[in-house]
Coordinates of C-alpha atoms in Angstrom, one line a residue:
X106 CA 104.9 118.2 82.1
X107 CA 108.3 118.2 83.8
X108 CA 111.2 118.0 81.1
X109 CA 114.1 115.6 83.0
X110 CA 117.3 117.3 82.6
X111 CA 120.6 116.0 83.7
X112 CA 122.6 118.4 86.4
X113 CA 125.3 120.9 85.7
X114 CA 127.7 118.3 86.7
X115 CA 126.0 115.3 84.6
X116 CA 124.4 114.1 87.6
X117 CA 120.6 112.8 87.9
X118 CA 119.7 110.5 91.2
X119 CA 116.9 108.4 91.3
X120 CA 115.1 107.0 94.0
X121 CA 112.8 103.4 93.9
X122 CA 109.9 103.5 96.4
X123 CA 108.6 99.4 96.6
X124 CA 105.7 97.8 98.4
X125 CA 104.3 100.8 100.1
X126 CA 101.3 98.6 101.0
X127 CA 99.3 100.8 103.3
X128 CA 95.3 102.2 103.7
X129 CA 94.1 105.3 103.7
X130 CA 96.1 106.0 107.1
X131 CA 99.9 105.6 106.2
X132 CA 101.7 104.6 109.2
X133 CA 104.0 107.6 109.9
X134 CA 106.9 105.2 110.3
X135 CA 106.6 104.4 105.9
X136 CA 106.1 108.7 105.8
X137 CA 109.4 109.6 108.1
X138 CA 111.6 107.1 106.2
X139 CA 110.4 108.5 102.8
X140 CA 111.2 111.6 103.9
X141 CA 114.5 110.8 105.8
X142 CA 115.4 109.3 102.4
X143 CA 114.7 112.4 100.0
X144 CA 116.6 114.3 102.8
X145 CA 119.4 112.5 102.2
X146 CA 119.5 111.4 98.5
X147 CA 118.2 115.3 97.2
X148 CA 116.7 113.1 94.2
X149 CA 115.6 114.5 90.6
X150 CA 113.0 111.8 90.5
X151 CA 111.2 109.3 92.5
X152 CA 109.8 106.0 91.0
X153 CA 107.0 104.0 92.5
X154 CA 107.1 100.5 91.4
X155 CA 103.8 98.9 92.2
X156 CA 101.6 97.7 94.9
X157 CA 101.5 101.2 96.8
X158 CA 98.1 100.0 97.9
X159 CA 97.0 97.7 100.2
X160 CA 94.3 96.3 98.2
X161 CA 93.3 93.8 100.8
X162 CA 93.3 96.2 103.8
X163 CA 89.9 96.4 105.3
X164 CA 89.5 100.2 104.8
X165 CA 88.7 99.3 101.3
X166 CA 86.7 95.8 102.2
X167 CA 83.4 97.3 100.7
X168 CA 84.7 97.4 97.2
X169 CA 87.7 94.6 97.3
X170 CA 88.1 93.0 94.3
X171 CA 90.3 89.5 94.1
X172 CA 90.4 89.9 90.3
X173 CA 89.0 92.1 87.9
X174 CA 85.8 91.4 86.7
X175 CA 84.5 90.6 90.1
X176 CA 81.4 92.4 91.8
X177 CA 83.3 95.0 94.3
X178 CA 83.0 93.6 97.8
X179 CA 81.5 90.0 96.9
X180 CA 84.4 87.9 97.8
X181 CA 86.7 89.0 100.9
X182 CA 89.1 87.4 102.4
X183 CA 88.4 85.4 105.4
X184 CA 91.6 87.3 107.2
X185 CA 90.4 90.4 106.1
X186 CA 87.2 90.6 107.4
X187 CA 88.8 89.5 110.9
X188 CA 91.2 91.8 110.7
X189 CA 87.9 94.5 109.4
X190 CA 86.2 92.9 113.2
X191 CA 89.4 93.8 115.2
X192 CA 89.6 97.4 113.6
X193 CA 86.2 97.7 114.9
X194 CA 84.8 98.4 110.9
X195 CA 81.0 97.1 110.6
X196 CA 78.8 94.9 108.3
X197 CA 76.1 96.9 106.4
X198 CA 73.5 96.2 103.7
X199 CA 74.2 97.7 100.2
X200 CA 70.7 99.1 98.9
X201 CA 69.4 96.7 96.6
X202 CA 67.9 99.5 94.0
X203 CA 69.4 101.2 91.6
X204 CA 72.8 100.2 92.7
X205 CA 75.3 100.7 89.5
X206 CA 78.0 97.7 89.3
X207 CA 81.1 98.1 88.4
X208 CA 82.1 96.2 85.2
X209 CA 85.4 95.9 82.9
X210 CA 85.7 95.2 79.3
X211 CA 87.3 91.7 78.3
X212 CA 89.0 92.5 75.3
X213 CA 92.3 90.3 75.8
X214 CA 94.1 93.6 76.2
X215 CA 96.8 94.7 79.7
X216 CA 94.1 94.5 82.1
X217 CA 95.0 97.4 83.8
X218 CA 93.9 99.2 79.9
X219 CA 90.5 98.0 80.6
X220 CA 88.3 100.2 81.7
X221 CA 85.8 101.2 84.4
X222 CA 81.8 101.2 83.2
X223 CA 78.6 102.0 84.8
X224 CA 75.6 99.2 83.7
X225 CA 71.8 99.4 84.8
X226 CA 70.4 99.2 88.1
X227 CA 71.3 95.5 89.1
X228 CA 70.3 93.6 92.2
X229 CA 73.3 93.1 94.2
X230 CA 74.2 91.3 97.9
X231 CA 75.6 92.1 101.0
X232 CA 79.0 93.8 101.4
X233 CA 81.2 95.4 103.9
X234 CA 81.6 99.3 105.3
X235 CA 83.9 100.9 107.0
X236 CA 81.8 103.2 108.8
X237 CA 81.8 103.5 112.3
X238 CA 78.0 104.7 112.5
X239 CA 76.0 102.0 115.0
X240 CA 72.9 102.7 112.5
X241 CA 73.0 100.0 109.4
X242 CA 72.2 102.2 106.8
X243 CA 71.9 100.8 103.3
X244 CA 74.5 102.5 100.7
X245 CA 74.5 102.3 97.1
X246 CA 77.9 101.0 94.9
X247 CA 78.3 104.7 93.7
X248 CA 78.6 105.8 97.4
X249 CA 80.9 103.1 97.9
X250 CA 83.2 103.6 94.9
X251 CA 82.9 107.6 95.9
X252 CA 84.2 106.7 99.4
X253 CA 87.1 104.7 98.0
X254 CA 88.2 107.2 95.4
X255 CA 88.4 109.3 98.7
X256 CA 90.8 106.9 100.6
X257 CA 92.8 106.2 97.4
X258 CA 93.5 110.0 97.5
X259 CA 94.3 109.7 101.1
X260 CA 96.9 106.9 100.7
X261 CA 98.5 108.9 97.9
X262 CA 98.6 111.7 100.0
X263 CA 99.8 110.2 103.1
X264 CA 103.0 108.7 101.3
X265 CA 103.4 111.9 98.4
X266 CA 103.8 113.9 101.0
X267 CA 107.3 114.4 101.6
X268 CA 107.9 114.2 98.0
X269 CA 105.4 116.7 97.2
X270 CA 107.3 119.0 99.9
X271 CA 110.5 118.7 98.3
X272 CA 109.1 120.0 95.2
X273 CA 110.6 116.6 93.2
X274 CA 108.4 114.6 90.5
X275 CA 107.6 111.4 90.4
X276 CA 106.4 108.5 88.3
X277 CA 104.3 105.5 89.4
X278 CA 103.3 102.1 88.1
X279 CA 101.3 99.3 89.4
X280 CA 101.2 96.1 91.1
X281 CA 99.3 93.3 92.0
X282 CA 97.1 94.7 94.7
X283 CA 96.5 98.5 93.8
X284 CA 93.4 97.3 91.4
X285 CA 92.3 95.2 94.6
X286 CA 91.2 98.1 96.2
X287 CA 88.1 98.3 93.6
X288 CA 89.6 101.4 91.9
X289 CA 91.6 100.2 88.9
X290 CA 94.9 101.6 87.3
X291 CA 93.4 104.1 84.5
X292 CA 92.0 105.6 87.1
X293 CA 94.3 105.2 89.5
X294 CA 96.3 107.2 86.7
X295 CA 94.1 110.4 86.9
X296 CA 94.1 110.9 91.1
X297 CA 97.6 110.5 90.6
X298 CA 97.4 113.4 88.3
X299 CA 96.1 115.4 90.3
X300 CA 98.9 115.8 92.4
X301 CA 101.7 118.2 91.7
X302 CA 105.2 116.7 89.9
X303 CA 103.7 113.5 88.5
X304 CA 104.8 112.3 85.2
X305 CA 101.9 109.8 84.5
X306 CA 101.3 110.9 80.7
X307 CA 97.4 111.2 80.0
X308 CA 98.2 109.2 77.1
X309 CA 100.8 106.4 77.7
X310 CA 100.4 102.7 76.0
X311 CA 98.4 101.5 79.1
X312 CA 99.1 102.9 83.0
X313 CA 101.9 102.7 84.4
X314 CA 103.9 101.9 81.0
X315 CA 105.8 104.9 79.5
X316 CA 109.0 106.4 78.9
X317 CA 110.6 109.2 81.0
X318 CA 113.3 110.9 78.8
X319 CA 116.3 112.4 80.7
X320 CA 117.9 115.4 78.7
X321 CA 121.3 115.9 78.5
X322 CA 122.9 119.0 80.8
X323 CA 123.8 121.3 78.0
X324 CA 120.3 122.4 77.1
X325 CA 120.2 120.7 73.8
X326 CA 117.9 118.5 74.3
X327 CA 119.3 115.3 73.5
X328 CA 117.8 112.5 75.7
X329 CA 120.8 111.2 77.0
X330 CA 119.0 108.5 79.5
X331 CA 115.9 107.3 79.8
X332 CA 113.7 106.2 82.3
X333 CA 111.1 102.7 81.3
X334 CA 108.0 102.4 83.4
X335 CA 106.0 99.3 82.9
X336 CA 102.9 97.4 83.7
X337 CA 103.9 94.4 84.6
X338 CA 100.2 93.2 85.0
X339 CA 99.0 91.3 87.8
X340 CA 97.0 87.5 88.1
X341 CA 97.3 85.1 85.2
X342 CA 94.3 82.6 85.2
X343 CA 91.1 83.4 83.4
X344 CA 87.7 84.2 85.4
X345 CA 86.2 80.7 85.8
X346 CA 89.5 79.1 86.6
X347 CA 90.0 81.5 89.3
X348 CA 86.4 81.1 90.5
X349 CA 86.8 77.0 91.1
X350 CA 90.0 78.0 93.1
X351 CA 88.1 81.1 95.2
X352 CA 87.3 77.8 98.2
X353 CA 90.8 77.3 98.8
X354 CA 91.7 81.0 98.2
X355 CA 89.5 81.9 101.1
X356 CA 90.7 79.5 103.3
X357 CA 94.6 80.4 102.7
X358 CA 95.2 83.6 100.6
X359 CA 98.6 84.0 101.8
X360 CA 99.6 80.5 101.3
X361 CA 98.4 80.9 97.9
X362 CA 100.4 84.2 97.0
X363 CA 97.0 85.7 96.3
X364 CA 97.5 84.4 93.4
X365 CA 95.2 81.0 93.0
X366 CA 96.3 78.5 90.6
X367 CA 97.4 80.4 87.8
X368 CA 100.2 82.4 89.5
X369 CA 101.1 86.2 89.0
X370 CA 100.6 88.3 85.7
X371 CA 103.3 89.2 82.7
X372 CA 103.7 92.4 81.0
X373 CA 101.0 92.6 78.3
X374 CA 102.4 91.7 74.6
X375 CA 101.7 95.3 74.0
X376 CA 104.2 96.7 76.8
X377 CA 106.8 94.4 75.6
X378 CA 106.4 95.4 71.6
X379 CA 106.5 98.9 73.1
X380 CA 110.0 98.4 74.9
X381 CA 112.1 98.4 71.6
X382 CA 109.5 100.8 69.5
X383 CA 110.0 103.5 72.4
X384 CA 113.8 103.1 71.5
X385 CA 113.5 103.7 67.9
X386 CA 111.0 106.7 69.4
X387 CA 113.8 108.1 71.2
X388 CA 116.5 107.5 68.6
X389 CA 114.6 109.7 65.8
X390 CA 114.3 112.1 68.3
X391 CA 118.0 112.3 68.8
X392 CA 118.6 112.1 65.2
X393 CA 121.0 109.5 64.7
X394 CA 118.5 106.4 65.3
X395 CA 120.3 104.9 68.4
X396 CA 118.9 103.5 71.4
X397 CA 119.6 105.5 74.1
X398 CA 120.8 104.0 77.5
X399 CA 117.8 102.8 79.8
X400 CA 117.0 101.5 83.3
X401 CA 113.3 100.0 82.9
X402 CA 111.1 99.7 86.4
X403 CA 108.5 97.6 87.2
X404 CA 106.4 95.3 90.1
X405 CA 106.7 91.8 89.1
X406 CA 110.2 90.2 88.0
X407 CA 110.5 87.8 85.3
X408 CA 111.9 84.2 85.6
X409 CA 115.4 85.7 84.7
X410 CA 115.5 87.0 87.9
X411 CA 116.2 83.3 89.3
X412 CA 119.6 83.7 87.3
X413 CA 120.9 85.4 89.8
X414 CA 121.0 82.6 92.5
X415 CA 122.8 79.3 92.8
X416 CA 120.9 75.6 93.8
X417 CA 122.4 74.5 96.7
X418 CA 121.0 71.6 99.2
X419 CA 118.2 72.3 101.3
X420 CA 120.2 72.0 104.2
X421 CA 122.1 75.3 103.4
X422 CA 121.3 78.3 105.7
X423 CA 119.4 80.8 104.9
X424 CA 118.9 79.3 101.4
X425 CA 115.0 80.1 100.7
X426 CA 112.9 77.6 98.4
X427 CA 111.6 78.6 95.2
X428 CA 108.2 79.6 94.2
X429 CA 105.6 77.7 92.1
X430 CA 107.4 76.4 88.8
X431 CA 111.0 76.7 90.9
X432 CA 109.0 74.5 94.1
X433 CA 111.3 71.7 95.6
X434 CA 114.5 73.7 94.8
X435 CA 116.7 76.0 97.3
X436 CA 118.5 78.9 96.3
X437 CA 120.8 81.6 97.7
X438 CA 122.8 84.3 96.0
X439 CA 125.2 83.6 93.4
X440 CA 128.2 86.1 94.6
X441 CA 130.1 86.0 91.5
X442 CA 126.9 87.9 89.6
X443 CA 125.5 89.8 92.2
X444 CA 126.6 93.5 93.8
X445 CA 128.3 93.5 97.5
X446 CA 125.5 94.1 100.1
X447 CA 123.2 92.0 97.7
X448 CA 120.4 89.9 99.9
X449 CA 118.1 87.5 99.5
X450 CA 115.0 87.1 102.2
X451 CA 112.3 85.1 100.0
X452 CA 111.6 83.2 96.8
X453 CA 111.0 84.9 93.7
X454 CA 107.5 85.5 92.9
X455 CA 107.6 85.4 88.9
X456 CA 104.9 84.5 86.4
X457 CA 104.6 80.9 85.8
X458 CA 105.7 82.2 81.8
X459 CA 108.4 83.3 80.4
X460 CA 107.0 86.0 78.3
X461 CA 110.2 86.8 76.7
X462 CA 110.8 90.3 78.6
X463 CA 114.4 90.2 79.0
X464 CA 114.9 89.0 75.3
X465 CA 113.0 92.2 74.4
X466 CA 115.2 94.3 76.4
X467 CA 118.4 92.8 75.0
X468 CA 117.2 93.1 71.1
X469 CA 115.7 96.3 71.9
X470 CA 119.3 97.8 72.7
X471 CA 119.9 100.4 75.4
X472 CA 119.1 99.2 78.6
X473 CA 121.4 98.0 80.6
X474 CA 118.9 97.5 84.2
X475 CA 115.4 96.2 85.3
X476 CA 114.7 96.9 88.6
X477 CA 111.6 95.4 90.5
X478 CA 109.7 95.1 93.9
X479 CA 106.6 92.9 94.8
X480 CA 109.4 90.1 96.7
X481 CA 109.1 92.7 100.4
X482 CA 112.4 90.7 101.7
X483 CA 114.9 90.9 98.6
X484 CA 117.2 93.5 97.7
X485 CA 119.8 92.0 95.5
X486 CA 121.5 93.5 92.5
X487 CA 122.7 90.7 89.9
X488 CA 124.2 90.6 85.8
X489 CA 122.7 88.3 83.8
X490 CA 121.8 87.8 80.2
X491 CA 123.7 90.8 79.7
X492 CA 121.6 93.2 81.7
X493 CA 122.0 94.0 85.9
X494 CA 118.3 92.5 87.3
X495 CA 117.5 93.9 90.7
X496 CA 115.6 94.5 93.8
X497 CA 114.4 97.6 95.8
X498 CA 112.7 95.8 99.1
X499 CA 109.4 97.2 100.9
X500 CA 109.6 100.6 102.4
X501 CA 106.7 100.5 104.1
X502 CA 105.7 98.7 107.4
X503 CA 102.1 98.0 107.2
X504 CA 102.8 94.7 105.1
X505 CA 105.2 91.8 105.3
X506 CA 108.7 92.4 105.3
X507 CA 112.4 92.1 106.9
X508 CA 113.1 93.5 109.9
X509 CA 113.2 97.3 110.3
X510 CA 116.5 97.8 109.6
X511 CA 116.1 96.2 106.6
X512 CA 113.5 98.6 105.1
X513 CA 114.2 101.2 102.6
X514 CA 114.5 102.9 99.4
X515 CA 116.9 102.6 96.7
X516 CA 119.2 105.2 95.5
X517 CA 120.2 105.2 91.8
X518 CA 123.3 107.8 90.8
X519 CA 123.5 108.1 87.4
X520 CA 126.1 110.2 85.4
X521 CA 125.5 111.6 81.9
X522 CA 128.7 110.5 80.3
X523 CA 127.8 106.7 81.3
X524 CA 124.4 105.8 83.0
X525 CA 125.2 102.3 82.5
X526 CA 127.8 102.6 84.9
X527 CA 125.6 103.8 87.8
X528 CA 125.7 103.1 91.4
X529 CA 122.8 102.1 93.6
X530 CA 122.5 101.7 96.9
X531 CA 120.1 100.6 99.8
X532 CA 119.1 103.6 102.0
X533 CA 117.6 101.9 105.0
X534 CA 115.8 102.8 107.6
X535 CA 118.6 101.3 110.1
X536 CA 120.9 104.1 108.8
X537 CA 118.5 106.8 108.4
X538 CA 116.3 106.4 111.7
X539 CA 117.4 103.8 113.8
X540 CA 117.1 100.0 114.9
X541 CA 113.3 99.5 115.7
X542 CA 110.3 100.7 114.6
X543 CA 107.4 101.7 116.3
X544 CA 105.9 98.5 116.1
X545 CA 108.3 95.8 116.4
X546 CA 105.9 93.1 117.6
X547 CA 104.2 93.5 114.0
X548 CA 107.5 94.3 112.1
X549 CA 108.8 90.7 113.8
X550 CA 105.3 88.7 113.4
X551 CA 105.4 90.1 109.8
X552 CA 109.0 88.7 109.3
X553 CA 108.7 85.4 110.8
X554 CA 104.8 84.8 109.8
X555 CA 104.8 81.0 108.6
X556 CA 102.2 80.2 106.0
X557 CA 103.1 77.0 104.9
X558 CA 105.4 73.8 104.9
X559 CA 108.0 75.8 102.6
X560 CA 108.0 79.3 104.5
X561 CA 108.4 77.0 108.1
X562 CA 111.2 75.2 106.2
X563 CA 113.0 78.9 105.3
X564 CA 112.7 80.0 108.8
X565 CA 114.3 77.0 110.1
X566 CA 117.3 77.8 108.0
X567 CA 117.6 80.8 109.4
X568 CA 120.4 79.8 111.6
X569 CA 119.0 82.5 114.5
X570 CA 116.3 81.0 114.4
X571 CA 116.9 77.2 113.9
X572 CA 119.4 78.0 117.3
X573 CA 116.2 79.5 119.3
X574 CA 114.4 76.8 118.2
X575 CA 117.4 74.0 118.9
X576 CA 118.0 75.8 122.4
X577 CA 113.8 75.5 123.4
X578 CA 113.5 71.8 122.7
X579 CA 117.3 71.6 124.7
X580 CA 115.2 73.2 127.6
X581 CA 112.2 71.4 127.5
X582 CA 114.0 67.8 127.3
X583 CA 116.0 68.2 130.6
X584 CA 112.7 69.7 132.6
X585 CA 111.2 66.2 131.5
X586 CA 115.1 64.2 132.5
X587 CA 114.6 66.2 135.9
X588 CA 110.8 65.5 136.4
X589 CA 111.5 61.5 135.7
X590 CA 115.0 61.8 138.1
X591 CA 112.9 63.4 140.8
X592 CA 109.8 60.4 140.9
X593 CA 112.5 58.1 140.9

């Protein structure tokens, strides 16, 4: 593996890739602005922090899985399968014998740990295909599962690409909707593997939680930084809470957050026992027992995160509503905490519990950053509880987001003599490419999509928008003064 060695001049730059949420076919708009980024940052590493799969997309609608433990392909979203009708991808008839399901162990454990088994031949239902063959032929699971581990490799490829060109390694963990696809993390872990530069160890605490040490630039190797990856899991809820909420979950996935009644996942007690252990690792290493300076990445943020913002009225623009146990409050940034250049597009989409990460972190000693994704519209950096908690927003453009200009990838400079005292900065695709997209009718639908009382409620406080809105009804009132004037 890749040792991580700080430059001759005590430089090491980072990049954070978020929310690349595409299929097998990665829109080349996600591919030229990861590649217009690495052009311009010339980074030692890249970072992937979750959800680089579009679990839901219909390519993978044969072997979707809305939580673990599920039978691939047995319950799709209603939008999916429309979306699966529009794309032109077909219903078939999974062969009823000798079909192996896919099953996962249930040992309280990360549930990305658990792993993938093969039972007997089971008698199974219909599911989806995304072949384009006019015959209905009946498939197997294995087939299935083999044709998915196929466009996994093709979405990795599609967005590794430019990274794999510029010869720079890379680290990935996991979100909420890689697993979704019906291949789960561990082995999500060994495709990744089998692409040149990635630092996935083969034997980390769970996927996507490990340490990447950074040496220092003298050859001595002393870590003088590292870099935390961690799982930050995905649903909470347990099977047959989720099932009694799968009715409404059909109806309205994206009013629900995908995430039923229970909310989104936590770190695994595990992963957070491991965040001050990997310290005293690294401190023996160095010899002197001292927690070395860390910057820990991950999907979901913790409730801290809302420590950042300030309540104000819900007549503020631009002020967004909070999320599940922060519902019925409005928040925007709190300046005097957060970085210049800091913004806020959505609620925070935290675990309903406070597992206690950010304690760990603090009595753990060392870090001084978390850094997240899985909110597509924020990208604020702010200090609280004694460590900076911040954003990198989508990069891609097959999923929900902010406008294009908006989009990007964050830039970390670290120096050796002080990595706490780094610099970050959004590189967007507004100042790498341009404007627009090639698809601004989906970039804007994606931006303005309304899924609910509280997301109609944040777009009318968008002051743009609330004006457009404001100037329309204007309009339509004096066509109806003129159409009464003119009976008269």
């Amino acid at each position: 593996m890749t040792n991580l060695r700080f430059r001759e001049d005590g430089s090491f730059r980072v990049l954070q890739m978020a929310d690349i949420q595409d299929g097998p076919n990665v829109l080349p708009d996600t591919i030229r602005l990861i590649r217009e980024a690495i052009r311009k940052a010339d980074p030692d590493l890249v970072v992937f922090t979750g959800d680089q799969i579009r679990g839901y997309d219909p390519a993978y609608i044969d072997t979707f899985l809305r939580r673990r433990g599920e039978e691939p392909g047995a319950r799709v979203r209603a939008v999916t399968e429309v979306e699966a009708k529009l794309r032109g991808i077909k219903r078939r008839a999974r062969n009823r014998v000798n079909n192996r399901l896919l099953a996962m162990k249930s040992d309280g454990s990360n549930p990305d740990v658990q792993q993938t088994a093969s039972t007997a031949s089971t008698t199974s239902t219909l599911v989806y295909s995304t072949t384009s063959d006019p015959q209905d032929v009946p498939t197997t699971l294995d087939e299935l599962m083999d044709e998915t581990r196929d466009k996994v490799r093709r979405t990795f490829a599609g967005f590794l690409g430019p990274v794999i060109e510029a010869e720079v390694p890379f680290a990935a963990t996991y979100g909420n909707h890689d697993f979704q696809c019906g291949i789960l993390a561990d082995e999500q872990d060994g495709i990744y593997r089998e692409f040149p530069g990635c630092l996935n160890p083969v034997d980390s605490l769970e996927p996507g939680t490990f340490a990447l040490p950074i040496e220092a630039s003298d050859g001595s190797g002393r870590v003088a930084m590292s870099v935390m990856m961690v799982n930050s899991g995905d649903y909470a809820g347990k099977p047959e809470e989720n099932d009694a909420q799968y009715p409404a979950y059909v109806v309205n996935p994206r009013g629900l957050d995908l995430a039923d009644s229970d909310g989104y996942g936590t770190p695994s007690p595990e992963a957070i026992d491991w965040l001050g252990a990997v310290q005293s690792e690294l401190g023996e290493r160095n010899g002197d027992g001292k927690p070395v300076p860390a910057i820990a990445f991950q999907h979901i943020p913790p409730q801290e995160f809302y420590d950042c913002l300030k309540e104000v009225s819900a007549w503020t623009p631009n002020a967004v509503e909070g999320a599940r146990t922060h519902a019925g409050h409005c928040y925007v940034l709190n300046h005097e905490i957060c970085r210049p250049g800091s913004r806020l597009g959505e609620a925070i989409g935290c675990a309903d519990e406070n597992v206690g990460e950010v304690d760990a972190l603090r009595e753990a000693g060392g870090y001084f950053a978390l850094f997240c994704g899985h909110d597509h519209k924020n990208a604020f950096v702010g200090h609280a509880h004694g460590i900076d908690l911040g954003y990198a927003p989508t990069c891609g453009f097959e999923c929900y987001g902010p406008k294009s200009r908006y989009r990007g990838i964050r830039l970390f400079e670290f120096h050796e003599s002080n990595p706490a005292g780094y610099v970050t900065r959004m590189l967007t695709w507004g100042d790498l490419v341009g404007r627009y997209s090639s698809n601004e009718v989906r970039v804007w639908f994606e931006d303005h999509c309304v899924t609910g009382a509280i997301s109609m409620r944040n777009e009318l406080r968008r002051p743009q928008v609330f004006a457009v809105l404001s100037g329309a009804m204007s309009l339509g009132f004096m066509a109806v003064i003129r159409s009464l004037v003119k009976k008269r």
